[in-house]
Coordinates of C-alpha atoms in Angstrom, one line a residue:
Chain A
M1 CA 25.8 -8.0 3.2
Q2 CA 23.0 -9.9 5.0
Q3 CA 25.4 -12.8 5.7
N4 CA 27.4 -10.6 8.1
Y5 CA 24.6 -10.7 10.7
N6 CA 23.7 -13.5 13.1
Q7 CA 20.3 -15.0 12.0
P8 CA 19.5 -17.7 14.6
L9 CA 15.8 -18.4 13.8
E10 CA 15.9 -18.8 10.0
F11 CA 14.8 -21.9 8.1
T12 CA 17.8 -21.9 5.8
G13 CA 19.7 -24.3 8.1
L14 CA 16.8 -26.8 8.1
T15 CA 16.3 -26.7 4.3
A16 CA 20.0 -27.1 3.7
W17 CA 20.2 -30.0 6.1
I18 CA 17.3 -31.8 4.4
D19 CA 19.0 -31.2 1.0
S20 CA 22.4 -32.6 2.1
A21 CA 20.8 -35.5 4.0
L22 CA 18.8 -36.5 0.9
K23 CA 21.9 -36.0 -1.4
S24 CA 24.0 -38.3 0.7
V25 CA 21.7 -41.3 0.3
L26 CA 19.9 -40.9 -3.0
P27 CA 20.7 -40.2 -6.7
D28 CA 20.1 -36.7 -8.0
F29 CA 16.8 -37.5 -9.7
W30 CA 15.1 -38.8 -6.6
V31 CA 16.5 -35.9 -4.5
I32 CA 14.9 -33.4 -6.8
F33 CA 11.7 -35.5 -7.0
I34 CA 11.3 -35.8 -3.2
Q35 CA 12.1 -32.1 -2.7
L36 CA 9.5 -31.1 -5.2
V37 CA 6.9 -33.2 -3.4
L38 CA 8.0 -31.8 -0.1
V39 CA 7.7 -28.2 -1.3
A40 CA 4.3 -28.9 -2.9
V41 CA 3.0 -30.5 0.3
A42 CA 4.4 -27.6 2.4
L43 CA 2.8 -25.1 0.1
L44 CA -0.6 -26.8 0.1
A45 CA -0.6 -27.1 3.9
A46 CA 0.4 -23.4 4.2
Y47 CA -2.3 -22.6 1.7
A48 CA -5.1 -24.2 3.8
V49 CA -3.7 -23.0 7.1
I50 CA -3.3 -19.4 5.9
A51 CA -6.8 -19.4 4.5
M52 CA -8.2 -20.6 7.8
I53 CA -6.3 -18.0 9.8
L54 CA -7.3 -15.3 7.3
I55 CA -11.0 -16.1 7.6
Y56 CA -10.8 -16.1 11.4
V57 CA -8.8 -12.8 11.4
E58 CA -11.2 -11.2 8.9
R59 CA -14.3 -12.2 11.0
K60 CA -12.7 -10.8 14.2
I61 CA -11.6 -7.5 12.7
T62 CA -14.9 -7.1 10.9
A63 CA -16.6 -7.6 14.3
F64 CA -14.4 -5.0 15.9
F65 CA -15.2 -2.5 13.2
Q66 CA -18.9 -3.0 14.0
A67 CA -18.4 -2.9 17.8
R68 CA -19.1 -6.6 18.1
I69 CA -17.0 -9.3 19.6
G70 CA -17.0 -11.8 16.7
P71 CA -16.6 -15.6 16.9
N72 CA -15.9 -16.4 20.6
R73 CA -17.6 -19.8 21.3
V74 CA -15.5 -22.5 19.6
G75 CA -12.3 -22.7 21.6
P76 CA -10.7 -19.8 23.4
F77 CA -11.6 -16.5 21.6
G78 CA -13.2 -18.7 19.0
I79 CA -10.0 -19.7 17.3
F80 CA -11.4 -23.0 16.2
Q81 CA -14.4 -21.5 14.6
T82 CA -12.9 -21.7 11.1
V83 CA -11.8 -25.3 11.7
A84 CA -15.4 -26.1 12.5
D85 CA -16.6 -24.3 9.4
V86 CA -14.1 -26.2 7.2
M87 CA -15.3 -29.5 8.7
K88 CA -18.9 -28.5 8.0
I89 CA -18.2 -27.5 4.4
L90 CA -16.2 -30.7 3.7
I91 CA -19.1 -32.9 4.7
K92 CA -21.8 -30.9 2.9
E93 CA -23.5 -32.3 -0.1
I94 CA -22.5 -31.1 -3.6
I95 CA -25.8 -30.3 -5.2
H96 CA -26.1 -31.2 -8.9
I97 CA -27.9 -28.5 -10.8
N98 CA -30.1 -29.4 -13.7
R99 CA -29.0 -28.3 -17.2
V100 CA -25.7 -26.9 -16.3
D101 CA -22.7 -27.3 -18.6
K102 CA -21.4 -30.1 -16.5
F103 CA -17.7 -30.1 -17.6
L104 CA -17.2 -26.4 -17.2
F105 CA -19.3 -26.2 -14.1
Y106 CA -17.2 -28.7 -12.3
T107 CA -13.8 -27.5 -13.6
A108 CA -14.4 -23.8 -12.8
P109 CA -13.5 -24.0 -9.1
F110 CA -10.2 -25.7 -10.0
F111 CA -9.2 -22.9 -12.3
M112 CA -9.6 -20.5 -9.3
I113 CA -7.7 -22.6 -6.9
V114 CA -4.9 -23.6 -9.4
A115 CA -4.4 -19.9 -10.4
S116 CA -4.0 -18.8 -6.8
M117 CA -1.9 -21.8 -5.9
M118 CA 0.5 -21.1 -8.8
T119 CA 0.9 -17.5 -7.6
F120 CA 1.3 -18.8 -4.1
G121 CA 4.4 -20.7 -5.1
A122 CA 6.1 -17.6 -6.4
I123 CA 5.9 -15.7 -3.2
P124 CA 9.0 -15.3 -1.1
F125 CA 7.8 -16.0 2.4
G126 CA 11.2 -15.6 4.0
K127 CA 14.9 -16.1 3.6
G128 CA 15.2 -19.4 1.7
L129 CA 11.4 -19.9 1.6
H130 CA 10.9 -19.1 -2.0
A131 CA 9.7 -22.0 -4.2
V132 CA 9.5 -20.4 -7.7
D133 CA 12.0 -17.7 -8.4
F134 CA 12.0 -16.9 -12.2
N135 CA 14.1 -14.1 -13.6
I136 CA 10.7 -12.6 -14.8
G137 CA 9.0 -13.2 -11.5
V138 CA 6.8 -10.1 -11.7
F139 CA 5.5 -11.1 -15.1
Y140 CA 4.9 -14.7 -13.9
V141 CA 2.9 -13.4 -10.9
I142 CA 0.8 -11.1 -13.0
A143 CA 0.2 -13.8 -15.6
V144 CA -0.8 -16.7 -13.4
S145 CA -2.8 -14.6 -11.0
S146 CA -4.9 -13.5 -14.0
L147 CA -5.9 -17.1 -14.7
G148 CA -8.3 -17.0 -11.8
I149 CA -10.7 -14.9 -13.8
I150 CA -11.2 -17.7 -16.2
G151 CA -12.6 -19.8 -13.4
V152 CA -15.0 -16.9 -12.5
L153 CA -16.2 -16.5 -16.1
L154 CA -16.6 -20.3 -16.6
A155 CA -18.6 -20.6 -13.3
G156 CA -21.0 -17.8 -14.4
W157 CA -21.3 -19.1 -18.0
S158 CA -22.0 -22.7 -17.1
S159 CA -24.3 -22.1 -14.2
N160 CA -27.5 -21.7 -16.3
N161 CA -28.4 -18.8 -14.1
K162 CA -28.7 -15.2 -15.3
Y163 CA -27.5 -13.8 -12.0
S164 CA -24.3 -15.9 -12.1
M165 CA -23.8 -14.8 -15.7
I166 CA -24.2 -11.1 -14.9
G167 CA -21.9 -11.5 -11.9
A168 CA -19.2 -13.2 -13.9
M169 CA -19.4 -10.6 -16.7
R170 CA -19.1 -7.8 -14.2
S171 CA -16.2 -9.6 -12.6
G172 CA -14.5 -10.0 -16.0
A173 CA -14.9 -6.4 -16.9
Q174 CA -13.6 -5.3 -13.5
F175 CA -10.7 -7.7 -13.5
V176 CA -9.5 -6.8 -17.0
S177 CA -9.7 -3.1 -16.2
Y178 CA -7.9 -3.2 -12.9
E179 CA -5.3 -5.7 -14.1
L180 CA -4.0 -2.9 -16.2
S181 CA -3.5 -0.6 -13.2
A182 CA -2.0 -3.3 -11.1
G183 CA 0.4 -4.3 -13.9
F184 CA 1.5 -0.7 -14.5
A185 CA 2.0 -0.1 -10.8
L186 CA 4.3 -3.1 -10.7
M187 CA 6.1 -2.0 -13.8
T188 CA 6.8 1.3 -12.1
M189 CA 8.5 -0.6 -9.4
V190 CA 10.4 -2.8 -11.9
I191 CA 11.8 0.4 -13.4
L192 CA 12.9 1.5 -10.0
S193 CA 14.5 -1.9 -9.1
G194 CA 15.9 -2.6 -12.5
T195 CA 15.0 -6.3 -12.2
M196 CA 11.9 -8.5 -12.5
Q197 CA 13.2 -11.3 -10.3
L198 CA 11.5 -11.1 -7.0
S199 CA 14.5 -12.2 -5.0
E200 CA 16.7 -9.6 -6.6
M201 CA 14.0 -7.0 -6.1
I202 CA 14.2 -7.7 -2.4
E203 CA 18.0 -7.5 -2.4
T204 CA 17.9 -4.0 -3.9
Q205 CA 15.6 -2.9 -1.1
T206 CA 18.0 -3.8 1.7
Y207 CA 18.6 -0.3 3.1
C208 CA 15.8 1.6 1.5
W209 CA 12.4 0.0 0.7
N210 CA 11.0 0.7 -2.7
I211 CA 8.2 2.7 -1.3
F212 CA 10.7 5.2 0.2
N213 CA 13.2 4.9 -2.6
G214 CA 11.0 6.3 -5.3
H215 CA 9.3 8.7 -2.9
I216 CA 6.3 10.5 -4.6
S217 CA 6.1 8.1 -7.6
S218 CA 6.4 5.0 -5.4
L219 CA 3.7 6.2 -3.0
V220 CA 1.3 6.8 -5.9
A221 CA 2.1 3.4 -7.4
F222 CA 1.6 1.8 -4.0
V223 CA -1.8 3.3 -3.5
I224 CA -2.8 2.4 -7.0
Y225 CA -1.6 -1.1 -6.6
L226 CA -3.6 -1.5 -3.4
I227 CA -6.8 -0.1 -5.0
S228 CA -6.5 -2.3 -8.1
G229 CA -5.5 -5.3 -6.1
H230 CA -8.6 -4.8 -4.0
A231 CA -10.7 -4.6 -7.1
E232 CA -9.1 -7.7 -8.6
T233 CA -9.9 -9.8 -5.6
N234 CA -13.6 -8.6 -5.8
R235 CA -13.6 -7.4 -2.3
G236 CA -14.5 -4.4 -0.2
P237 CA -16.2 -1.5 -2.1
F238 CA -15.5 -3.4 -5.3
D239 CA -17.5 -6.5 -4.6
L240 CA -19.9 -6.0 -7.5
P241 CA -19.7 -9.5 -8.9
E242 CA -21.4 -10.7 -5.7
A243 CA -23.6 -7.8 -4.9
E244 CA -26.1 -9.6 -2.8
S245 CA -28.9 -7.2 -3.2
E246 CA -28.7 -7.4 -7.0
L247 CA -27.2 -10.8 -7.9
T248 CA -27.8 -13.0 -4.9
A249 CA -24.2 -14.3 -4.7
G250 CA -22.9 -13.6 -8.2
Y251 CA -20.9 -16.1 -10.1
H252 CA -20.9 -18.8 -7.3
T253 CA -24.7 -18.7 -6.6
E254 CA -25.2 -22.3 -7.9
Y255 CA -22.2 -23.8 -6.1
S256 CA -22.4 -25.7 -2.9
G257 CA -20.3 -27.6 -0.5
L258 CA -16.7 -28.0 -1.3
Q259 CA -17.0 -26.3 -4.7
F260 CA -18.2 -23.2 -3.0
G261 CA -15.4 -23.7 -0.5
F262 CA -12.9 -23.6 -3.3
F263 CA -14.2 -20.2 -4.4
Y264 CA -14.3 -18.9 -0.9
L265 CA -10.8 -20.1 -0.2
A266 CA -9.4 -18.7 -3.4
E267 CA -11.0 -15.3 -2.7
Y268 CA -9.3 -15.1 0.7
L269 CA -6.0 -16.4 -0.7
N270 CA -6.1 -13.9 -3.5
M271 CA -6.4 -11.1 -0.9
F272 CA -3.4 -12.6 0.8
I273 CA -1.5 -12.9 -2.4
I274 CA -2.1 -9.3 -3.4
A275 CA -0.9 -8.2 0.1
C276 CA 2.2 -10.5 -0.3
I277 CA 3.1 -9.0 -3.7
A278 CA 2.6 -5.5 -2.4
A279 CA 4.8 -6.3 0.6
T280 CA 7.5 -7.9 -1.6
V281 CA 7.6 -5.2 -4.3
F282 CA 7.0 -2.1 -2.2
L283 CA 7.9 -2.9 1.4
G284 CA 11.1 -4.9 1.1
G285 CA 9.5 -8.4 1.3
W286 CA 11.0 -10.5 4.1
L287 CA 13.8 -8.0 4.8
P288 CA 14.0 -6.5 8.3
L289 CA 14.2 -2.8 8.7
Q290 CA 17.8 -1.9 8.0
I291 CA 19.6 1.4 8.3
A292 CA 23.0 1.7 6.5
G293 CA 25.8 2.1 9.0
W294 CA 23.9 1.2 12.2
D295 CA 25.4 -2.3 12.6
G296 CA 24.0 -2.8 16.1
F297 CA 20.5 -1.9 15.2
N298 CA 20.6 -4.0 12.0
Q299 CA 21.8 -7.0 14.0
V300 CA 18.9 -6.6 16.5
M301 CA 16.5 -6.4 13.6
W302 CA 18.0 -9.6 12.1
Y303 CA 17.3 -11.5 15.3
I304 CA 13.6 -11.2 14.3
P305 CA 13.3 -14.0 11.7
S306 CA 12.5 -13.0 8.2
Y307 CA 9.2 -14.8 7.9
I308 CA 7.9 -12.8 10.9
W309 CA 8.8 -9.6 9.1
F310 CA 7.1 -10.8 6.0
F311 CA 3.9 -11.8 7.7
G312 CA 3.9 -8.6 9.7
K313 CA 4.0 -6.5 6.6
V314 CA 1.4 -8.6 4.9
G315 CA -0.7 -8.4 8.1
V316 CA -0.6 -4.6 8.0
L317 CA -1.7 -4.6 4.4
I318 CA -4.5 -7.0 5.0
F319 CA -5.7 -4.9 7.9
L320 CA -5.7 -2.0 5.5
S321 CA -7.8 -3.9 3.0
L322 CA -10.3 -4.8 5.7
W323 CA -10.4 -1.2 7.0
V324 CA -11.2 0.0 3.5
R325 CA -13.8 -2.8 3.1
W326 CA -15.7 -1.8 6.2
S327 CA -15.5 2.0 5.5
F328 CA -16.8 2.5 2.0
P329 CA -20.1 1.7 0.3
R330 CA -20.2 -0.5 -2.8
L331 CA -19.6 1.3 -6.1
R332 CA -21.9 1.2 -9.1
I333 CA -20.5 -0.6 -12.1
D334 CA -20.1 2.7 -14.1
Q335 CA -18.5 4.4 -11.1
L336 CA -16.1 1.4 -10.9
L337 CA -15.1 1.6 -14.5
N338 CA -14.9 5.4 -14.3
L339 CA -12.4 5.2 -11.4
E340 CA -10.2 2.9 -13.4
W341 CA -10.3 4.3 -16.9
K342 CA -10.6 8.0 -16.0
Y343 CA -8.5 8.3 -12.9
L344 CA -6.2 5.4 -12.1
L345 CA -5.0 4.6 -15.6
P346 CA -4.0 8.2 -16.6
I347 CA -2.4 8.8 -13.2
N348 CA -0.6 5.5 -13.6
L349 CA 0.8 6.3 -17.0
V350 CA 2.0 9.7 -15.9
N351 CA 3.5 8.1 -12.8
L352 CA 5.4 5.6 -14.9
L353 CA 7.0 8.4 -16.8
I354 CA 7.8 10.3 -13.6
M355 CA 9.5 7.1 -12.3
V356 CA 11.6 6.8 -15.5
F357 CA 12.6 10.4 -15.1
L358 CA 13.5 9.9 -11.4
V359 CA 15.6 6.9 -12.1
L360 CA 17.4 8.3 -15.2
S361 CA 18.2 11.6 -13.5
G362 CA 19.3 9.9 -10.3
L363 CA 16.6 11.4 -8.0
T364 CA 15.8 8.3 -6.1
L365 CA 16.6 8.4 -2.4
T366 CA 19.4 5.8 -2.7
E367 CA 21.1 7.9 -5.4
I368 CA 20.6 11.2 -3.6
F369 CA 22.0 10.0 -0.3
N370 CA 24.2 7.4 -1.8
I371 CA 22.9 4.5 0.3
R372 CA 24.3 1.1 -0.9
Chain B
M1 CA -17.1 19.9 -20.7
R2 CA -15.4 19.7 -17.4
T3 CA -12.2 21.6 -17.2
F4 CA -8.9 20.1 -16.1
S5 CA -8.9 22.1 -12.8
E6 CA -12.3 20.6 -12.0
Y7 CA -10.9 17.1 -12.7
I8 CA -8.0 17.7 -10.3
H9 CA -10.4 19.3 -7.7
D10 CA -12.7 16.3 -7.9
L11 CA -9.8 13.9 -7.5
F12 CA -8.4 15.5 -4.3
G13 CA -11.9 16.2 -3.0
G14 CA -12.6 12.5 -3.4
I15 CA -9.4 11.5 -1.6
K16 CA -10.1 13.8 1.2
S17 CA -13.6 12.5 1.7
L18 CA -12.3 8.9 1.6
L19 CA -9.7 9.7 4.3
S20 CA -12.4 11.3 6.5
G21 CA -14.5 8.1 6.1
L22 CA -11.5 6.0 7.1
S23 CA -10.9 8.1 10.2
V24 CA -14.5 7.5 11.3
T25 CA -14.2 3.8 11.0
W26 CA -10.8 3.9 12.7
K27 CA -12.5 5.5 15.7
E28 CA -15.3 3.0 15.6
L29 CA -12.7 0.2 15.8
W30 CA -11.7 1.3 19.3
T31 CA -15.2 1.9 20.7
K32 CA -16.5 -0.3 23.4
K33 CA -18.1 -3.5 22.1
V34 CA -21.8 -3.6 22.4
T35 CA -22.2 -7.4 22.4
R36 CA -23.7 -8.8 25.6
Q37 CA -22.8 -12.4 26.3
Y38 CA -26.1 -13.4 27.8
P39 CA -25.8 -16.6 29.8
E40 CA -22.5 -15.5 31.3
N41 CA -23.6 -12.0 32.2
R42 CA -26.8 -12.8 34.0
D43 CA -25.6 -11.2 37.2
T44 CA -24.7 -7.9 35.5
L45 CA -27.4 -7.9 32.8
E46 CA -29.0 -4.5 32.4
I47 CA -32.5 -4.4 30.8
S48 CA -34.3 -1.2 30.0
E49 CA -37.0 -0.2 32.5
R50 CA -39.5 0.0 29.7
F51 CA -38.9 -3.6 28.5
R52 CA -42.1 -5.6 28.6
A53 CA -41.4 -9.2 29.3
E54 CA -44.3 -10.5 31.4
L55 CA -47.4 -9.1 33.1
V56 CA -47.3 -9.1 36.9
M57 CA -49.6 -7.9 39.6
P58 CA -47.5 -6.3 42.4
H59 CA -48.4 -7.4 45.9
D60 CA -47.3 -5.6 49.0
D61 CA -46.0 -7.0 52.3
N62 CA -49.5 -7.8 53.6
N63 CA -50.2 -9.9 50.4
E64 CA -52.6 -7.2 49.1
H65 CA -53.0 -6.1 45.6
A66 CA -54.8 -3.1 44.0
C67 CA -57.1 -4.9 41.6
T68 CA -60.8 -4.2 41.9
A69 CA -61.8 -6.8 39.4
C70 CA -63.4 -4.2 37.2
G71 CA -62.4 -6.1 34.0
V72 CA -61.3 -3.1 32.0
C73 CA -58.0 -4.9 31.2
E74 CA -59.9 -7.9 30.0
M75 CA -62.1 -5.8 27.7
N76 CA -59.1 -3.9 26.3
C77 CA -57.0 -6.9 25.6
P78 CA -57.0 -7.3 21.8
N79 CA -56.5 -11.1 21.8
G80 CA -58.2 -12.4 25.0
T81 CA -55.0 -12.9 26.9
I82 CA -56.5 -11.9 30.3
K83 CA -59.4 -13.5 32.1
V84 CA -60.6 -11.7 35.2
I85 CA -62.7 -14.1 37.3
S86 CA -64.5 -12.3 40.1
L87 CA -66.8 -13.2 43.0
M88 CA -69.3 -11.4 45.0
N89 CA -68.5 -10.7 48.7
E90 CA -71.1 -9.6 51.1
T91 CA -70.0 -6.8 53.4
P92 CA -71.2 -6.8 57.1
D93 CA -73.7 -4.1 56.4
G94 CA -75.4 -6.2 53.7
K95 CA -73.9 -4.6 50.6
K96 CA -72.6 -6.9 47.8
K97 CA -69.1 -6.1 46.7
K98 CA -67.2 -7.4 43.6
A99 CA -63.8 -8.9 44.5
L100 CA -61.1 -10.6 42.5
D101 CA -61.0 -14.4 42.6
R102 CA -58.5 -15.3 40.0
Y103 CA -56.6 -13.1 37.5
V104 CA -55.5 -15.5 34.6
Y105 CA -53.0 -14.3 32.2
D106 CA -51.8 -16.3 29.1
L107 CA -48.3 -15.3 28.3
G108 CA -48.4 -17.5 25.2
T109 CA -51.0 -15.2 23.5
C110 CA -49.8 -11.9 24.9
T111 CA -48.5 -9.4 22.3
F112 CA -47.1 -7.0 25.0
C113 CA -49.1 -4.1 23.7
N114 CA -49.4 -2.5 27.1
L115 CA -53.1 -1.6 26.7
C116 CA -54.1 -3.4 29.9
V117 CA -51.5 -1.5 32.0
V118 CA -52.5 1.8 30.4
T119 CA -56.2 1.4 31.0
C120 CA -56.1 -0.1 34.5
P121 CA -57.8 2.5 36.7
S122 CA -56.1 1.4 39.9
D123 CA -52.6 0.7 38.5
A124 CA -52.9 -2.9 39.7
I125 CA -50.8 -4.5 36.9
V126 CA -47.4 -3.7 35.4
F127 CA -45.0 -5.3 33.0
S128 CA -41.9 -6.7 34.6
N129 CA -38.4 -7.2 33.2
N130 CA -38.2 -10.9 33.9
F131 CA -37.8 -12.2 30.4
E132 CA -36.7 -15.8 31.1
N133 CA -40.1 -17.3 30.4
A134 CA -39.2 -20.3 28.3
T135 CA -41.2 -23.4 29.3
F136 CA -41.5 -26.9 27.8
T137 CA -45.3 -26.9 27.5
R138 CA -47.7 -24.2 26.5
G139 CA -49.9 -24.9 29.6
K140 CA -47.2 -23.5 31.8
L141 CA -47.5 -20.1 30.1
V142 CA -51.0 -19.6 31.6
K143 CA -50.4 -17.9 34.9
Q144 CA -52.5 -16.7 37.8
L145 CA -51.3 -13.3 38.7
N146 CA -52.9 -12.8 42.1
H147 CA -51.2 -14.7 44.8
E148 CA -52.9 -17.4 46.9
G149 CA -54.9 -15.9 49.7
S150 CA -54.4 -12.3 48.7
K151 CA -57.0 -9.6 49.0
M152 CA -57.6 -6.2 47.7
R153 CA -55.9 -3.3 49.4
E154 CA -58.4 -1.1 51.2
K155 CA -58.4 2.4 49.8
K156 CA -57.0 4.8 52.4
P157 CA -57.9 8.4 52.2
K158 CA -54.8 10.1 50.7
P159 CA -54.1 13.1 52.9
A160 CA -52.6 15.3 50.2
A161 CA -55.2 14.5 47.5
A162 CA -58.2 14.2 49.7
A163 CA -57.9 17.5 51.6
P164 CA -58.9 19.9 48.8
V165 CA -61.8 17.7 47.9
E166 CA -63.2 17.9 51.4
T167 CA -63.0 21.6 51.6
A168 CA -64.6 21.9 48.2
V169 CA -67.4 19.7 49.3
N170 CA -67.7 21.3 52.7
A171 CA -67.7 24.9 51.4
P172 CA -71.2 24.9 49.8
T173 CA -72.8 23.1 52.7
E174 CA -71.5 25.8 55.1
T175 CA -73.0 28.5 52.9
K176 CA -76.3 26.6 52.9
A177 CA -76.3 26.4 56.6
E178 CA -76.1 30.2 56.9

């Protein structure tokens, strides 16, 4: 159905051209090898660039929320501020702490960065820009994004510092709790879509995004996913693991230079990844806004390339997360666990049943109005 | 034990209060930015009237100030920032009169407490808004506040304030004369 529309600005032409050009001169093994390397390089570059953009955007929006201007000295409107910061962090000394568990201390940041990198590969950024597309994509995303917590726990454990330890333990408790909610919210959407493959999930949302398709149930799942995603990334009102007033900086207190940079980068990328998954599962991923039957309108929407749509949706969600971050005060640890175990989890379980009922009795919007 | 209805009530009450919090920050997002970009906005910079940046002694067009060299400011200064150096002038009718020679003010030790201005009986000194006082040596922070060749403004009888005093003084003498 999407192939009927003119899509002038997509990357599919470029990737197909690279593929055929390589195939014409090289044997299959080398074609695949080179393509894997190319994809890895592209993802790594995107990883770094997106992190830098996110940090800049976050600082600007934070400033606007506080009636300030934000970074505005390095380059026009301060756009090179993060570049300068990255340069600085790259040339900083890595301080060696006495009596740390050296092996764990130095591997911990890599766990963080590898976990978020692996999730990053599974995100469909646009039409044809999807590196890892398993048939159990949602499971894969939940599984590998949870690996990051190992890095946090290792960092706290090996730092030889009680504040780091408490921060890591809090982070662990928080992560394990909220992972449940996030998983259940995604499962609700899996029930609605009938598939776990992210690309198929996007296909099913062509004329009716999941958030509209499952109306009440979807909306509840969406809100719960955003809250628990927020908590998983240790941000906003849930930033207990690094509560400055209590724990200095939490689990990464003892890290410096590039190692700290890794934690910092992974934190921002995790926020981005949560927003990406939410956009893919609830808001139709890279699909443009489509209305069944309005061919002219659909064509106009398709002129806007899919990656723009994707980053637009992700941008809205990230703005939402920043808005929440600068609105609410930090929760206490017992309040945090209360919210999860006494409110979100029961609501989520009931919501899951409601979604099953909606799907089985044909009460989703696509079934009611027969949109296909 | 809390009842189920209380649980539901708490839940929706919480959501409502969270939404009202969000609406407050949403409005804040669009308010005017308060940041002032100082070196660029020097021409339009607005500084509060009450800001105390530097002690000055206002002089009028005739290069005259109001300081009588009484030294009250010097006595009140908590950290010896002010030195009033006076000299004795002899008036034509033979009286000796104290006059200001040099009024030395050390910006480097001033805490801007305003006690000198408050206690000055003749309102000769004020704090100005000129805050760009950075120098490369501490010696340049020691300033002489009275201008070169300036002298004290002669007290003119103020018509509005002086009139009732005169009548009050005159009234008893008239009754005496009778």
